mmCIF file of C-alpha atoms in Angstrom:
data_model
loop_
_atom_site.group_PDB
_atom_site.id
_atom_site.type_symbol
_atom_site.label_atom_id
_atom_site.label_comp_id
_atom_site.label_asym_id
_atom_site.label_seq_id
_atom_site.Cartn_x
_atom_site.Cartn_y
_atom_site.Cartn_z
ATOM 1 C CA UNK A 229 14.085 47.765 0.193
ATOM 2 C CA UNK A 230 15.945 50.312 -1.797
ATOM 3 C CA UNK A 231 15.359 50.619 -5.488
ATOM 4 C CA UNK A 232 17.733 51.948 -8.008
ATOM 5 C CA UNK A 233 16.281 52.789 -11.367
ATOM 6 C CA UNK A 234 18.010 52.115 -14.582
ATOM 7 C CA UNK A 235 18.999 55.250 -16.399
ATOM 8 C CA UNK A 236 17.190 56.404 -19.477
ATOM 9 C CA UNK A 237 20.203 55.605 -21.568
ATOM 10 C CA UNK A 238 18.806 52.106 -22.195
ATOM 11 C CA UNK A 239 21.416 50.313 -20.135
ATOM 12 C CA UNK A 240 20.408 47.111 -18.393
ATOM 13 C CA UNK A 241 21.342 48.170 -14.895
ATOM 14 C CA UNK A 242 20.443 45.796 -12.081
ATOM 15 C CA UNK A 243 17.498 46.788 -9.963
ATOM 16 C CA UNK A 244 17.611 45.750 -6.338
ATOM 17 C CA UNK A 245 14.357 45.075 -4.617
ATOM 18 C CA UNK A 246 12.590 44.989 -7.954
ATOM 19 C CA UNK A 247 10.340 42.383 -9.570
ATOM 20 C CA UNK A 248 13.115 39.796 -9.926
ATOM 21 C CA UNK A 249 13.859 39.918 -6.235
ATOM 22 C CA UNK A 250 10.178 39.690 -5.401
ATOM 23 C CA UNK A 251 9.743 36.693 -7.683
ATOM 24 C CA UNK A 252 12.912 34.990 -6.465
ATOM 25 C CA UNK A 253 11.977 35.727 -2.873
ATOM 26 C CA UNK A 254 8.518 34.328 -3.479
ATOM 27 C CA UNK A 255 9.982 31.236 -5.124
ATOM 28 C CA UNK A 256 12.419 30.816 -2.249
ATOM 29 C CA UNK A 257 9.613 31.150 0.275
ATOM 30 C CA UNK A 258 7.423 28.738 -1.708
ATOM 31 C CA UNK A 259 10.226 26.216 -1.921
ATOM 32 C CA UNK A 260 10.891 26.603 1.806
ATOM 33 C CA UNK A 261 7.190 26.126 2.584
ATOM 34 C CA UNK A 262 7.158 23.003 0.421
ATOM 35 C CA UNK A 263 10.216 21.637 2.222
ATOM 36 C CA UNK A 264 8.514 22.307 5.563
ATOM 37 C CA UNK A 265 5.332 20.597 4.383
ATOM 38 C CA UNK A 266 7.333 17.602 3.189
ATOM 39 C CA UNK A 267 9.065 17.346 6.540
ATOM 40 C CA UNK A 268 5.734 17.634 8.369
ATOM 41 C CA UNK A 269 4.253 14.932 6.180
ATOM 42 C CA UNK A 270 7.256 12.679 6.786
ATOM 43 C CA UNK A 271 6.848 13.176 10.534
ATOM 44 C CA UNK A 272 3.135 12.409 10.270
ATOM 45 C CA UNK A 273 3.804 9.252 8.246
ATOM 46 C CA UNK A 274 6.369 8.109 10.803
ATOM 47 C CA UNK A 275 3.895 8.769 13.613
ATOM 48 C CA UNK A 276 1.192 6.802 11.782
ATOM 49 C CA UNK A 277 3.577 3.907 11.186
ATOM 50 C CA UNK A 278 4.518 3.869 14.859
ATOM 51 C CA UNK A 279 0.854 3.951 15.875
ATOM 52 C CA UNK A 280 0.078 1.177 13.379
ATOM 53 C CA UNK A 281 2.844 -1.002 14.796
ATOM 54 C CA UNK A 282 1.587 -0.423 18.342
ATOM 55 C CA UNK A 283 -1.966 -1.285 17.332
ATOM 56 C CA UNK A 284 -0.771 -4.427 15.567
ATOM 57 C CA UNK A 285 1.005 -5.472 18.742
ATOM 58 C CA UNK A 286 -2.108 -4.838 20.820
ATOM 59 C CA UNK A 287 -4.235 -6.720 18.312
ATOM 60 C CA UNK A 288 -1.880 -9.702 18.455
ATOM 61 C CA UNK A 289 -2.024 -9.665 22.259
ATOM 62 C CA UNK A 290 -5.826 -9.470 22.191
ATOM 63 C CA UNK A 291 -6.014 -12.373 19.711
ATOM 64 C CA UNK A 292 -3.794 -14.496 21.950
ATOM 65 C CA UNK A 293 -5.865 -13.607 25.009
ATOM 66 C CA UNK A 294 -9.061 -14.357 23.090
ATOM 67 C CA UNK A 295 -7.698 -17.779 22.139
ATOM 68 C CA UNK A 296 -6.793 -18.517 25.752
ATOM 69 C CA UNK A 297 -10.235 -17.453 26.942
ATOM 70 C CA UNK A 298 -11.950 -19.604 24.316
ATOM 71 C CA UNK A 299 -9.900 -22.634 25.352
ATOM 72 C CA UNK A 300 -10.711 -21.983 29.015
ATOM 73 C CA UNK A 301 -14.395 -21.613 28.192
ATOM 74 C CA UNK A 302 -14.356 -24.848 26.210
ATOM 75 C CA UNK A 303 -12.785 -26.681 29.168
ATOM 76 C CA UNK A 304 -15.433 -25.270 31.518
ATOM 77 C CA UNK A 305 -18.253 -26.346 29.212
ATOM 78 C CA UNK A 306 -16.793 -29.837 28.871
ATOM 79 C CA UNK A 307 -16.490 -30.121 32.661
ATOM 80 C CA UNK A 308 -20.085 -28.991 33.204
ATOM 81 C CA UNK A 309 -21.682 -31.157 30.477
ATOM 82 C CA UNK A 310 -19.794 -34.387 29.845
ATOM 83 C CA UNK A 311 -20.541 -36.095 26.556
ATOM 84 C CA UNK A 312 -23.733 -38.065 26.726
ATOM 85 C CA UNK A 313 -23.909 -41.486 25.170
ATOM 86 C CA UNK A 314 -25.940 -41.612 21.976
ATOM 87 C CA UNK A 315 -28.201 -44.434 21.008
ATOM 88 C CA UNK A 316 -27.706 -46.367 17.742
ATOM 89 C CA UNK A 317 -31.022 -44.940 16.530
ATOM 90 C CA UNK A 318 -29.714 -41.374 17.005
ATOM 91 C CA UNK A 319 -26.549 -42.306 15.122
ATOM 92 C CA UNK A 320 -28.631 -43.829 12.312
ATOM 93 C CA UNK A 321 -30.733 -40.656 11.981
ATOM 94 C CA UNK A 322 -27.588 -38.546 11.898
ATOM 95 C CA UNK A 323 -25.928 -40.768 9.273
ATOM 96 C CA UNK A 324 -29.050 -40.725 7.081
ATOM 97 C CA UNK A 325 -29.277 -36.929 7.311
ATOM 98 C CA UNK A 326 -25.631 -36.620 6.344
ATOM 99 C CA UNK A 327 -26.116 -39.035 3.421
ATOM 100 C CA UNK A 328 -29.030 -36.889 2.220
ATOM 101 C CA UNK A 329 -26.875 -33.762 2.379
ATOM 102 C CA UNK A 330 -24.143 -35.526 0.390
ATOM 103 C CA UNK A 331 -26.679 -36.567 -2.295
ATOM 104 C CA UNK A 332 -28.055 -33.017 -2.519
ATOM 105 C CA UNK A 333 -24.590 -31.526 -2.788
ATOM 106 C CA UNK A 334 -23.589 -34.134 -5.402
ATOM 107 C CA UNK A 335 -26.661 -33.255 -7.459
ATOM 108 C CA UNK A 336 -25.848 -29.549 -7.148
ATOM 109 C CA UNK A 337 -22.254 -30.249 -8.155
ATOM 110 C CA UNK A 338 -23.411 -32.227 -11.199
ATOM 111 C CA UNK A 339 -25.678 -29.330 -12.171
ATOM 112 C CA UNK A 340 -22.784 -26.907 -11.854
ATOM 113 C CA UNK A 341 -20.523 -29.159 -13.944
ATOM 114 C CA UNK A 342 -23.205 -29.308 -16.637
ATOM 115 C CA UNK A 343 -23.530 -25.515 -16.578
ATOM 116 C CA UNK A 344 -19.748 -25.141 -16.904
ATOM 117 C CA UNK A 345 -19.726 -27.506 -19.911
ATOM 118 C CA UNK A 346 -22.557 -25.498 -21.499
ATOM 119 C CA UNK A 347 -20.680 -22.258 -20.944
ATOM 120 C CA UNK A 348 -17.508 -23.747 -22.416
ATOM 121 C CA UNK A 349 -19.484 -24.926 -25.451
ATOM 122 C CA UNK A 350 -21.107 -21.508 -25.838
ATOM 123 C CA UNK A 351 -17.707 -19.879 -25.534
ATOM 124 C CA UNK A 352 -16.277 -22.219 -28.187
ATOM 125 C CA UNK A 353 -19.140 -21.395 -30.566
ATOM 126 C CA UNK A 354 -18.768 -17.696 -29.841
ATOM 127 C CA UNK A 355 -15.043 -17.884 -30.571
ATOM 128 C CA UNK A 356 -15.758 -19.826 -33.759
ATOM 129 C CA UNK A 357 -18.385 -17.315 -34.884
ATOM 130 C CA UNK A 358 -15.994 -14.476 -34.132
ATOM 131 C CA UNK A 359 -13.257 -16.123 -36.201
ATOM 132 C CA UNK A 360 -15.698 -16.758 -39.064
ATOM 133 C CA UNK A 361 -16.810 -13.135 -38.997
ATOM 134 C CA UNK A 362 -13.196 -11.966 -38.924
ATOM 135 C CA UNK A 363 -12.290 -14.243 -41.852
ATOM 136 C CA UNK A 364 -15.313 -12.978 -43.813
ATOM 137 C CA UNK A 365 -14.332 -9.376 -43.096
ATOM 138 C CA UNK A 366 -10.764 -10.008 -44.261
ATOM 139 C CA UNK A 367 -12.051 -11.753 -47.401
ATOM 140 C CA UNK A 368 -14.344 -8.804 -48.194
ATOM 141 C CA UNK A 369 -11.426 -6.420 -47.673
ATOM 142 C CA UNK A 370 -9.226 -8.474 -50.012
ATOM 143 C CA UNK A 371 -11.951 -8.380 -52.676
ATOM 144 C CA UNK A 372 -12.319 -4.616 -52.253
ATOM 145 C CA UNK A 373 -8.585 -4.071 -52.563
ATOM 146 C CA UNK A 374 -8.407 -6.326 -55.643
ATOM 147 C CA UNK A 375 -11.213 -4.333 -57.223
ATOM 148 C CA UNK A 376 -9.406 -1.054 -56.504
ATOM 149 C CA UNK A 377 -6.161 -2.454 -57.854
ATOM 150 C CA UNK A 378 -7.848 -3.588 -61.079
ATOM 151 C CA UNK A 379 -9.414 -0.160 -61.567
ATOM 152 C CA UNK A 380 -6.049 1.499 -60.978
ATOM 153 C CA UNK A 381 -4.505 -0.711 -63.675
ATOM 154 C CA UNK A 382 -7.423 -0.009 -66.019
ATOM 155 C CA UNK A 383 -7.004 3.752 -65.472
ATOM 156 C CA UNK A 384 -3.245 3.452 -66.158
ATOM 157 C CA UNK A 385 -3.943 1.474 -69.379
ATOM 158 C CA UNK A 386 -6.399 4.124 -70.626
ATOM 159 C CA UNK A 387 -3.932 6.931 -69.902
ATOM 160 C CA UNK A 388 -1.196 5.277 -72.029
#
């Protein structure tokens, strides 16, 4: 680059190839690099989206195939081992076991309901205590402000 110096007369002559050009050139190159990076990132995002869509399609196909295989396997198992007849005693044992599970789960549910009621009660008392504390704090603040106001009036009365 060629440089032309400004004369000593103090004029503001333009310098070519000087600091301004270097800065502007650097800014232009930086902006161009940023644009290139943005374009590269956009291409990468598009590629990832395309790959994602392909993988989703493959996953859907695999899920469908898995479902078909499971149904086929179920049919094979049913063909190999037909349902055996159960005796009334086996049914009775099964029913009693299920009734026991229902009782246990009902008891657990009742315990959970009781715990929820206790928590709601605790929450109500906590809210009430919080409101009482807040009301007490406001009351104390009102008293403090009244006291200050009275002293301000007393000071004004003594000054006059």
